Coordinates of C-alpha atoms in Angstrom, one line a residue:
X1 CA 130.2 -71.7 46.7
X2 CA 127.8 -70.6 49.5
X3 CA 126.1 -72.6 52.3
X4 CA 122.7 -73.0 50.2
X5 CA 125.2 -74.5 47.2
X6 CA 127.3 -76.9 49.6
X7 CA 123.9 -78.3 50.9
X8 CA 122.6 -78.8 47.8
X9 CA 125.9 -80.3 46.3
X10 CA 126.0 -82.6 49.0
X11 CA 122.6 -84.1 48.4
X12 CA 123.3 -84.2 45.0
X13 CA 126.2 -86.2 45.4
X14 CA 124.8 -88.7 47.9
X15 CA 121.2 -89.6 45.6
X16 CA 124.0 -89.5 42.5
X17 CA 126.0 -92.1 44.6
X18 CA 122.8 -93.8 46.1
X19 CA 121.8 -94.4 42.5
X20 CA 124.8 -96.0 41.5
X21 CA 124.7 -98.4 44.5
X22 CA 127.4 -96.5 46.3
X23 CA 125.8 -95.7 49.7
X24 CA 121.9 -94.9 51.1
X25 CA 120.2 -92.2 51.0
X26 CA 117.4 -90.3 52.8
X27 CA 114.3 -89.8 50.4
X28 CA 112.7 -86.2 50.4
X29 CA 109.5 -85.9 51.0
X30 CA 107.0 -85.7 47.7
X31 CA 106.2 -82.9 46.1
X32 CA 103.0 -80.9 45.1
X33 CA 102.2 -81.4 41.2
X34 CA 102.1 -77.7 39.2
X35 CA 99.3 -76.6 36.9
X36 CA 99.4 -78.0 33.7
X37 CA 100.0 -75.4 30.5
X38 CA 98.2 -75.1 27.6
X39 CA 98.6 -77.9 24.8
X40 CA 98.2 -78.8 21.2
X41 CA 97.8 -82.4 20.4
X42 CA 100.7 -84.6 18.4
X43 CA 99.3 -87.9 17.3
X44 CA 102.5 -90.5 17.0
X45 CA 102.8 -93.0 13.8
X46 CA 101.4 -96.1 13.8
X47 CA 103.5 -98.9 15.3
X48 CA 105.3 -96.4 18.1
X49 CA 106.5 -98.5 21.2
X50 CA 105.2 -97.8 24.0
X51 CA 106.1 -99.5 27.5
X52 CA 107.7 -99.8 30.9
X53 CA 111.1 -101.3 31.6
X54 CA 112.5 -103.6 34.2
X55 CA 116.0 -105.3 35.1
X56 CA 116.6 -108.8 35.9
X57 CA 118.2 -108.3 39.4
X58 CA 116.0 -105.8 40.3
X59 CA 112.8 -107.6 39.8
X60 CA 113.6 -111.3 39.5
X61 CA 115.0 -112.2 43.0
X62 CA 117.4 -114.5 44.5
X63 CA 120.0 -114.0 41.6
X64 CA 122.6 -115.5 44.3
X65 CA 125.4 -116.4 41.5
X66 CA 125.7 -112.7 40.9
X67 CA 128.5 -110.4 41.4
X68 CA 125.8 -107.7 42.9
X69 CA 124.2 -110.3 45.3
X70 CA 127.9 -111.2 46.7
X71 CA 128.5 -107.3 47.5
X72 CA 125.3 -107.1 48.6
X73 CA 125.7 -109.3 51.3
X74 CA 129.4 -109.2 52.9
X75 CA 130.7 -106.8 54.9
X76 CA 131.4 -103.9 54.7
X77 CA 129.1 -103.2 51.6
X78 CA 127.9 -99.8 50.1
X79 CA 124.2 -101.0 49.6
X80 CA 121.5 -100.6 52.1
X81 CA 120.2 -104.2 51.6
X82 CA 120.2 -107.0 49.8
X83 CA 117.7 -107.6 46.9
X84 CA 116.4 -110.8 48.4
X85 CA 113.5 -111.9 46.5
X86 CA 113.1 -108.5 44.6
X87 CA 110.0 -108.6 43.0
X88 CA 110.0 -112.0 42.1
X89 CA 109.2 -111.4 38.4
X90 CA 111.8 -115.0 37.8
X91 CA 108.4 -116.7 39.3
X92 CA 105.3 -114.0 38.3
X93 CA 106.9 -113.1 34.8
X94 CA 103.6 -113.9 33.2
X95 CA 101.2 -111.8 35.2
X96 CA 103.3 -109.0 34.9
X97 CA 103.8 -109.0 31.3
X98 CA 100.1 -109.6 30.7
X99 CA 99.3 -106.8 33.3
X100 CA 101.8 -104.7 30.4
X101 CA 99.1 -105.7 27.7
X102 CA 96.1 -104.8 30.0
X103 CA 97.6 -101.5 30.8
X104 CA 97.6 -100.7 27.4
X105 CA 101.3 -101.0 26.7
X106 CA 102.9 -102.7 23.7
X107 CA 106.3 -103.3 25.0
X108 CA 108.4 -104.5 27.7
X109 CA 112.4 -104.3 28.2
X110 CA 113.6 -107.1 30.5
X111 CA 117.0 -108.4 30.9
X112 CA 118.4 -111.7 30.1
X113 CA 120.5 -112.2 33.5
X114 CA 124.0 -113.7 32.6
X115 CA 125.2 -115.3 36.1
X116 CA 121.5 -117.5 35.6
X117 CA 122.4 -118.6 32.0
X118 CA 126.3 -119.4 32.6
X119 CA 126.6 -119.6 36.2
X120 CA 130.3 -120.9 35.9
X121 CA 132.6 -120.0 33.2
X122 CA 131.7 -122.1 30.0
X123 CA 129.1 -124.0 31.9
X124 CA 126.0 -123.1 29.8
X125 CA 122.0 -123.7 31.6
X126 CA 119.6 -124.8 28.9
X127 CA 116.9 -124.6 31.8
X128 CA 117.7 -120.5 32.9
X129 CA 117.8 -120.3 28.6
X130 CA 114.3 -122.2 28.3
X131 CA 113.2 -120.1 31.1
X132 CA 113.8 -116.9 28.9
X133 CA 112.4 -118.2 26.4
X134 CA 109.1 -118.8 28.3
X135 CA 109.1 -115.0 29.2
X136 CA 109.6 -114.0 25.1
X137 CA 106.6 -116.7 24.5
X138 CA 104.4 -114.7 26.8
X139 CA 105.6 -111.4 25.3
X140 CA 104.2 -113.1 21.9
X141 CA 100.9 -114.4 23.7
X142 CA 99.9 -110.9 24.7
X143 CA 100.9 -109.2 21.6
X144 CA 104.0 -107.8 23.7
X145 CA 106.9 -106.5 22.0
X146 CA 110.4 -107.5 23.6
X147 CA 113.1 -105.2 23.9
X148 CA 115.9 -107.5 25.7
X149 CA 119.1 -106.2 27.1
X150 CA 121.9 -108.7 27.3
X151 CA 123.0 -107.5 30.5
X152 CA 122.1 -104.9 32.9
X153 CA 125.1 -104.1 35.0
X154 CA 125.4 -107.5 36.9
X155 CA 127.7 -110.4 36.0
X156 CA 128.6 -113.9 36.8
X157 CA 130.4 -113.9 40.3
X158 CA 133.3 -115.7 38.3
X159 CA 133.6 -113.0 36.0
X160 CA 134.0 -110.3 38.3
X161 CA 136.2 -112.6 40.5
X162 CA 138.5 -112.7 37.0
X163 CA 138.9 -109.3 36.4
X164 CA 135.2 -108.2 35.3
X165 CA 135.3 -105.9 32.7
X166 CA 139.2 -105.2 33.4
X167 CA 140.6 -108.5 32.3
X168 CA 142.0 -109.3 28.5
X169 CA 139.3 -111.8 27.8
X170 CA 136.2 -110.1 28.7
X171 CA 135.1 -109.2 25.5
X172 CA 135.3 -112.9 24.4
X173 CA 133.3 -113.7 27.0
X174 CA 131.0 -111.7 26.6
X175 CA 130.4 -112.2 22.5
X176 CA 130.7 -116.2 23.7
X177 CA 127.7 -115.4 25.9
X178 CA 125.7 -113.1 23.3
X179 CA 126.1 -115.6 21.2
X180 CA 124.5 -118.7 23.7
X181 CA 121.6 -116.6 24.1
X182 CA 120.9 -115.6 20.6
X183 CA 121.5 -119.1 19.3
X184 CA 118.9 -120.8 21.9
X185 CA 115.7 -117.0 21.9
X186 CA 117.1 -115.2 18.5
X187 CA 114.1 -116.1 16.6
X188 CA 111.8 -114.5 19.5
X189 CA 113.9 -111.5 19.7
X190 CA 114.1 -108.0 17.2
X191 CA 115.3 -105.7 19.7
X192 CA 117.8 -106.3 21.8
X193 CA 120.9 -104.2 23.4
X194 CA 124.1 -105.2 24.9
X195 CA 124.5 -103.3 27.6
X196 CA 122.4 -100.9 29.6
X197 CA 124.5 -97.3 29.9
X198 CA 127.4 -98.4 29.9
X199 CA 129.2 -95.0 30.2
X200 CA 127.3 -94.2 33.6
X201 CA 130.0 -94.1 35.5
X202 CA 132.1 -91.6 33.3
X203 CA 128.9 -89.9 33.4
X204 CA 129.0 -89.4 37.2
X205 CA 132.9 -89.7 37.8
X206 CA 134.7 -88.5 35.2
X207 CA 134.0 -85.3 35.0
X208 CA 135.8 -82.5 37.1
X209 CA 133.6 -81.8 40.0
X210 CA 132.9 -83.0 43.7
X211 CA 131.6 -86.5 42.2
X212 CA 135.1 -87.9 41.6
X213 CA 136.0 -88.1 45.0
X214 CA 133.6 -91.1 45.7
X215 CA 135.0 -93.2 42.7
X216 CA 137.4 -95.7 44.1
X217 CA 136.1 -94.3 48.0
X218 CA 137.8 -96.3 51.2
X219 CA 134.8 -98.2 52.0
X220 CA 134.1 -99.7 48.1
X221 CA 137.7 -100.6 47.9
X222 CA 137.4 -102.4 51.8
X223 CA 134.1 -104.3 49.8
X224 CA 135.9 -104.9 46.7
X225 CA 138.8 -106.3 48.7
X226 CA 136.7 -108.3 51.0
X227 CA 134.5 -109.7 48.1
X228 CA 138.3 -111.0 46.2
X229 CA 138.9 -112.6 49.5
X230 CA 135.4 -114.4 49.5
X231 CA 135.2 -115.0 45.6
X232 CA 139.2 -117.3 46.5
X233 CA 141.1 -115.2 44.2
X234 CA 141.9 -112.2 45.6
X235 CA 140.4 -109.6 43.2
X236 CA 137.0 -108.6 41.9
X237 CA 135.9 -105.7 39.4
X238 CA 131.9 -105.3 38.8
X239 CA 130.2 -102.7 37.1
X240 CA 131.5 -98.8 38.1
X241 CA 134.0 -100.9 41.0
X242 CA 136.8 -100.9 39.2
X243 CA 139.2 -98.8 37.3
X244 CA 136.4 -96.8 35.3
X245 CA 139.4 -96.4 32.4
X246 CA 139.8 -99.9 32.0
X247 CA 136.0 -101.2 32.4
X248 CA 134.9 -98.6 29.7
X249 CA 137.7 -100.4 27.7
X250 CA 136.5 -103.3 27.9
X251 CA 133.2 -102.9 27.5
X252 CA 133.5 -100.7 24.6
X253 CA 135.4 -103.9 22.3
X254 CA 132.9 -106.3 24.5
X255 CA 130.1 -104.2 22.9
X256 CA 131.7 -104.6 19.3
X257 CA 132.4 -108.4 19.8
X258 CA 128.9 -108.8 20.7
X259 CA 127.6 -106.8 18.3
X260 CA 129.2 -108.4 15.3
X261 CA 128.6 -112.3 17.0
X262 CA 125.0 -111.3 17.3
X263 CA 124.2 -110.3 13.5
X264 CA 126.6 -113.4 12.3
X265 CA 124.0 -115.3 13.9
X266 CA 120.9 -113.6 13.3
X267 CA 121.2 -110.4 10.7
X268 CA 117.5 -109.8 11.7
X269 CA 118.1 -108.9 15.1
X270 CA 118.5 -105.3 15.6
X271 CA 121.4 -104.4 18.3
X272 CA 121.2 -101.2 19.9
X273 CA 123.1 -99.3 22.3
X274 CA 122.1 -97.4 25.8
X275 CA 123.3 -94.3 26.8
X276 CA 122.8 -92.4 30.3
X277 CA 122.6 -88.9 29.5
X278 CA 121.5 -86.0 31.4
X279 CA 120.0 -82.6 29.6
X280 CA 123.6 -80.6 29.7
X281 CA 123.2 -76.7 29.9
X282 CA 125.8 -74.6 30.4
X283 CA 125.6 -72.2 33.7
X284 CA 129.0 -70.4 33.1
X285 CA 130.4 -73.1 30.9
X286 CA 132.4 -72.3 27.9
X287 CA 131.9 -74.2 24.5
X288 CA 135.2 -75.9 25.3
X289 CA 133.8 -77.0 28.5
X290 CA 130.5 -78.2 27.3
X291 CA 132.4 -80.3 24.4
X292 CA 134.7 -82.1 27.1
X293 CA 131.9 -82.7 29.8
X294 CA 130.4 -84.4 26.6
X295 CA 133.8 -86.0 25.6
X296 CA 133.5 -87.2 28.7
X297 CA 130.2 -88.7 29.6
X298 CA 129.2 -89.8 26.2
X299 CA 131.6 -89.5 23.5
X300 CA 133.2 -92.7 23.3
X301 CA 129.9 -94.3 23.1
X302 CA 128.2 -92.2 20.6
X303 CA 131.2 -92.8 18.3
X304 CA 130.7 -96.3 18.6
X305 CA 127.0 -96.3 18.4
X306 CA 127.4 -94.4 14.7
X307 CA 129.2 -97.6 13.6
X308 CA 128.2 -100.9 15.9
X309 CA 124.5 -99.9 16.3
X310 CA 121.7 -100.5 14.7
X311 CA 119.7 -97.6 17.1
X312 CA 120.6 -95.7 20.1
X313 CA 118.1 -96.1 23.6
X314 CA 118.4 -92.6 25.4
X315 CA 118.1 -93.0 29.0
X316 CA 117.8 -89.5 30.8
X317 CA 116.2 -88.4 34.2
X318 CA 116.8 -84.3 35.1
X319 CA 119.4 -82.1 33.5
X320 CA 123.2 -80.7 34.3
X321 CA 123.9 -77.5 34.5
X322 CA 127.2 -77.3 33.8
X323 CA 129.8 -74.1 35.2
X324 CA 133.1 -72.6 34.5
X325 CA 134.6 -76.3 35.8
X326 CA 132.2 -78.5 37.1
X327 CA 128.7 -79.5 37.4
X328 CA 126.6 -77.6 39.6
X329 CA 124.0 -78.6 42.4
X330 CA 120.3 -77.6 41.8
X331 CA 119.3 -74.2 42.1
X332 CA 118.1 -73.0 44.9
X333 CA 114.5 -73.6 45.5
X334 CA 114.7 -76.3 42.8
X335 CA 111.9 -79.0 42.6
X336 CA 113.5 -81.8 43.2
X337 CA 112.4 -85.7 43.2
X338 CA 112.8 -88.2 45.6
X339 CA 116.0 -89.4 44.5
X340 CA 117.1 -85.6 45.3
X341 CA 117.3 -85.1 41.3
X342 CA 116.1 -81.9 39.9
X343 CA 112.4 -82.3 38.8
X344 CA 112.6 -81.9 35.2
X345 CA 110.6 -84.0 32.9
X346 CA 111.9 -81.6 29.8
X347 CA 115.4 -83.0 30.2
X348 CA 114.7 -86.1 28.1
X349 CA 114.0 -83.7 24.7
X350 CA 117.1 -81.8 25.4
X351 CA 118.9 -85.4 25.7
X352 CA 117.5 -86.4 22.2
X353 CA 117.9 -83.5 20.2
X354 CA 122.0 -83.3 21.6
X355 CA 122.3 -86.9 20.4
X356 CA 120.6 -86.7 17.4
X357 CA 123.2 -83.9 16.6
X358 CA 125.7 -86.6 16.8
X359 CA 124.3 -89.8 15.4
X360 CA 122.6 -90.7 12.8
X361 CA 120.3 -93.8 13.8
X362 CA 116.8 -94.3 15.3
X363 CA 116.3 -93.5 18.7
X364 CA 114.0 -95.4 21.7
X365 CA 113.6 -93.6 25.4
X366 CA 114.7 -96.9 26.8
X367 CA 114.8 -95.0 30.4
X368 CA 113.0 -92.1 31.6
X369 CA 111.0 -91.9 35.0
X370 CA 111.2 -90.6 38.4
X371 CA 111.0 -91.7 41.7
X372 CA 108.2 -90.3 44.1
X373 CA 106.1 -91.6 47.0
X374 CA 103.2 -89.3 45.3
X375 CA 102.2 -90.6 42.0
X376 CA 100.5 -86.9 41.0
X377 CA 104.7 -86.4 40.4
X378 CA 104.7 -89.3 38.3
X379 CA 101.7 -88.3 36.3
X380 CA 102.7 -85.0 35.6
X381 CA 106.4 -86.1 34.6
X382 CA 105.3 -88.5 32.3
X383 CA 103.1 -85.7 30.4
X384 CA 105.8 -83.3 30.3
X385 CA 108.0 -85.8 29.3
X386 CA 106.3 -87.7 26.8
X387 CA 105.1 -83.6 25.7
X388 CA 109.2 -83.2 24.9
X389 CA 109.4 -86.6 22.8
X390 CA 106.4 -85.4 20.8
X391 CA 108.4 -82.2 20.3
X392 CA 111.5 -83.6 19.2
X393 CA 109.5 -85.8 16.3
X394 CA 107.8 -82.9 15.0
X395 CA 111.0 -81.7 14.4
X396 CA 111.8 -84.5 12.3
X397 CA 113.7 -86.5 14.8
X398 CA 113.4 -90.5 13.9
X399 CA 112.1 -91.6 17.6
X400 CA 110.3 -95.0 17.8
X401 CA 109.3 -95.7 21.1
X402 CA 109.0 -94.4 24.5
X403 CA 109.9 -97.3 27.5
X404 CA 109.0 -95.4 31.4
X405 CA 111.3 -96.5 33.9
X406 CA 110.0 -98.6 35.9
X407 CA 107.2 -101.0 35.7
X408 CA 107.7 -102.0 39.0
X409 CA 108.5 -100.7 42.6
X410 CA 111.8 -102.9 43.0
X411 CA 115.2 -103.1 44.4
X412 CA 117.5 -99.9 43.5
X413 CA 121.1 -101.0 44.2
X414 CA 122.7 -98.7 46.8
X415 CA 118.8 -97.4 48.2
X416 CA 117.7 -100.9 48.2
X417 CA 114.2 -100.8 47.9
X418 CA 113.5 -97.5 49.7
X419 CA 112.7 -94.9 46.5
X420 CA 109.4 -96.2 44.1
X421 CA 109.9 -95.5 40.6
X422 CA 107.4 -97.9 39.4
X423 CA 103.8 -97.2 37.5
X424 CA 103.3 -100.6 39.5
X425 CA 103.5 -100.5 43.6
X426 CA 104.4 -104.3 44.6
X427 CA 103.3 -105.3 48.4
X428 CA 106.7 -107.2 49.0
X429 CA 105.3 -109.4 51.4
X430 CA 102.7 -110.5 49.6
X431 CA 104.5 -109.6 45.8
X432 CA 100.4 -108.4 45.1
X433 CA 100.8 -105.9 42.1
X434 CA 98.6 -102.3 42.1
X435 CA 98.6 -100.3 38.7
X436 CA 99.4 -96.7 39.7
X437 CA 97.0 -93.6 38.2
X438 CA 100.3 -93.2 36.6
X439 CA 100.2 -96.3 34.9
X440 CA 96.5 -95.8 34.0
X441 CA 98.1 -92.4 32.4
X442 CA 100.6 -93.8 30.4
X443 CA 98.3 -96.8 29.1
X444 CA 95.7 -94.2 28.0
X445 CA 98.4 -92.5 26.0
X446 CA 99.4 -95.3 24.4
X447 CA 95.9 -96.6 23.3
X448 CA 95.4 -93.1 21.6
X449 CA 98.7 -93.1 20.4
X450 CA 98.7 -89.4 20.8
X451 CA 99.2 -86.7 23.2
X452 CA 98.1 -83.2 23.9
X453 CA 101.6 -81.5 24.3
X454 CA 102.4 -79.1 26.9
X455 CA 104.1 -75.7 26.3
X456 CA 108.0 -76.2 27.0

């Protein structure tokens, strides 16, 4: 590999990381927004979702009986910051989810924030439930569908104190919890999921490259060891800290448990499953390399998904380009974001149409987005983007909705709240909201229902 590579590598690896919550990251500077090609308009069927997505502990603030907010705030820690009050969506969920309807949006994906609703083990709050249930009333009130994750990546401090996803019992738990919340919102919810990309960290780690030397790094085990000491019992496992074979274990039977308590509740509610997935394209792979990177990142999960899943949310970003043995850095001279990422709104077709050759189910974008200080990037990946969903339909694949990533400028883990991803800016000393040209963009699309689509 020459210099130009190991440069690029390295920043690869540290936005990758940054992403993750791993370590910080310096943002790049924005980037000048390309002609647009010539286009040919798709109109989309009636009832498509449109809408933006956000996550409880990145927008709802002060979510102290988290396992995220405890590493967040010890030392040493990989994040930048703590989320403090984030965007403080737990108090302004109402405004924002009629600024979703104003925009011209028809759905919103929120979380339903686990260490709120049982903030000790078996100790249930009807007043965190009541308080969801408020935010699927206002959903109703402006016409809003819901599309409600279970949980996205935090957990109860207990939890992750016991063994997190590791220990025997978590997928008890986990269905136990499902369960709580479907009993006291299921007859506001229709969508839901159980967990947001769950396989993100094989994703990342597990395929041979120069990622897998961060996984299990000195300083996250020095914060995982210092959080055990601080939790009283010695150990703690949350999220991608952990042993990545034995979380993905665990989550994969927590995902069935829930899956099957869900529907014994409520057969109506439809329980998807989220996948991170980048656009793979072999740069020197082989066909037996491309099939194990896949193994790898996704497999497990799309397996699972064909059986204990009612759809399949996509969530994809930029594209891999995958060599004789590991994953490659950008090419030289690449556009890139400012999360470092290649800028490559196509990747999100290429994402669908690989796992629509592997499942048969519907799929939503439940994730797609970029960060950028300039929102002319924003506007320009959402055409392209939203250009290679159109594509993919045409060609007969059963996509229902497409949810942008973010609404909101919030807290993103390891960057804290340095990188803006939102349609949304947020004045966080003030929490004043500002719709974006980008979110203007999107809205417009959505009332149309239809898109001129630009040449691949």
């Amino acid at each position: 590999m020459n210099d130009s590579n190991h440069r690029h590598s390295a920043e690869r690896r540290r936005a990758l990381l940054a992403g993750a919550g791993l370590l910080g990251a310096t943002l790049l500077p924005p980037v000048a927004a390309a002609a647009q090609p010539a286009s040919s308009k798709f109109s989309f069927p009636r009832g498509f979702l449109w809408g933006a997505a956000v996550a409880g502990h990145q927008v709802e603030g002060q979510n102290t009986n988290s396992d995220a907010w405890l590493l967040e705030t010890i030392e040493p820690t990989t994040f930048a910051e703590p989320s403090g009050d984030a965007c403080d969506h737990y108090r302004l969920y109402a405004q924002d989810i009629a600024m979703v309807a104003a925009l011209g949006l028809n759905t919103f994906r929120f979380s339903v924030e686990w260490s709120r609703v049982e903030p000790e083990n078996g100790m249930f709050s009807d007043a965190a439930l009541a308080h969801y249930r408020d935010v699927l009333e206002a959903c109703r009130k402006q016409k809003i569908t819901p599309v409600v994750s279970y949980n996205h990546f935090t957990t109860p401090r207990w939890f992750a104190a016991s063994g997190g996803w590791e220990g025997t019992d978590a997928p008890r738990l986990f269905a136990r919890y499902c369960a709580r919340v479907t009993e006291a919102l299921g007859d506001l919810m229709d969508l839901t999921t159980t967990f947001n990309e769950p396989n993100l960290a094989k994703l990342l780690f597990g395929f041979p490259g120069p990622l897998q030397q961060f996984s299990g790094n000195p300083k996250e085990k020095a914060m995982l060891a210092r959080a055990g000491e601080v939790a009283g019992t010695g150990r703690f496992s949350a999220w991608m800290y952990g042993d990545l074979d034995k979380i993905q274990a665990g989550q994969l039977a927590a995902h069935g448990a829930a899956y099957e308590a869900i529907h014994r509740i409520n057969p109506q509610i439809k329980v998807g499953l989220t996948i991170a997935m980048a656009d793979d394209q072999a740069a020197g792979a082989s066909a037996e390399t491309m099939a194990r990177r896949r193994d790898i990142a996704y497999g497990p999960w799309l397996a699972l998904a064909a059986t204990h899943a009612d759809f399949v949310g996509v969530q994809c970003y930029t594209r891999a380009r995958i060599g004789a043995d590991a994953e490659l850095p950008p090419p030289d001279g690449a556009r890139l974001t400012d999360m470092r990422y290649e800028f490559y709104p196509q990747a999100i077709e290429g994402a669908l149409r690989y796992a629509a050759s592997r499942v048969q189910k519907p799929f939503y974008v439940t994730e797609n987005g970029i960060a950028s200080m300039d929102d002319a990037n924003r506007q320009e990946y959402i055409r392209g983007a939203v250009s290679g969903v159109a594509r993919c339909m045409r060609d007969g694949i059963d996509v229902r909705g497409y949810l942008h990533w973010s609404l909101l400028d919030n807290y993103e883990w390891g960057f804290g709240y340095g990188p803006h991803f939102g349609l949304v800016s947020v004045d966080r000393k003030t929490q004043k909201r500002t719709p974006k040209a980008s979110a203007r963009l999107l809205g417009t699309i959505a009332r149309q229902n239809a898109i001129a689509i630009e040449k691949a």
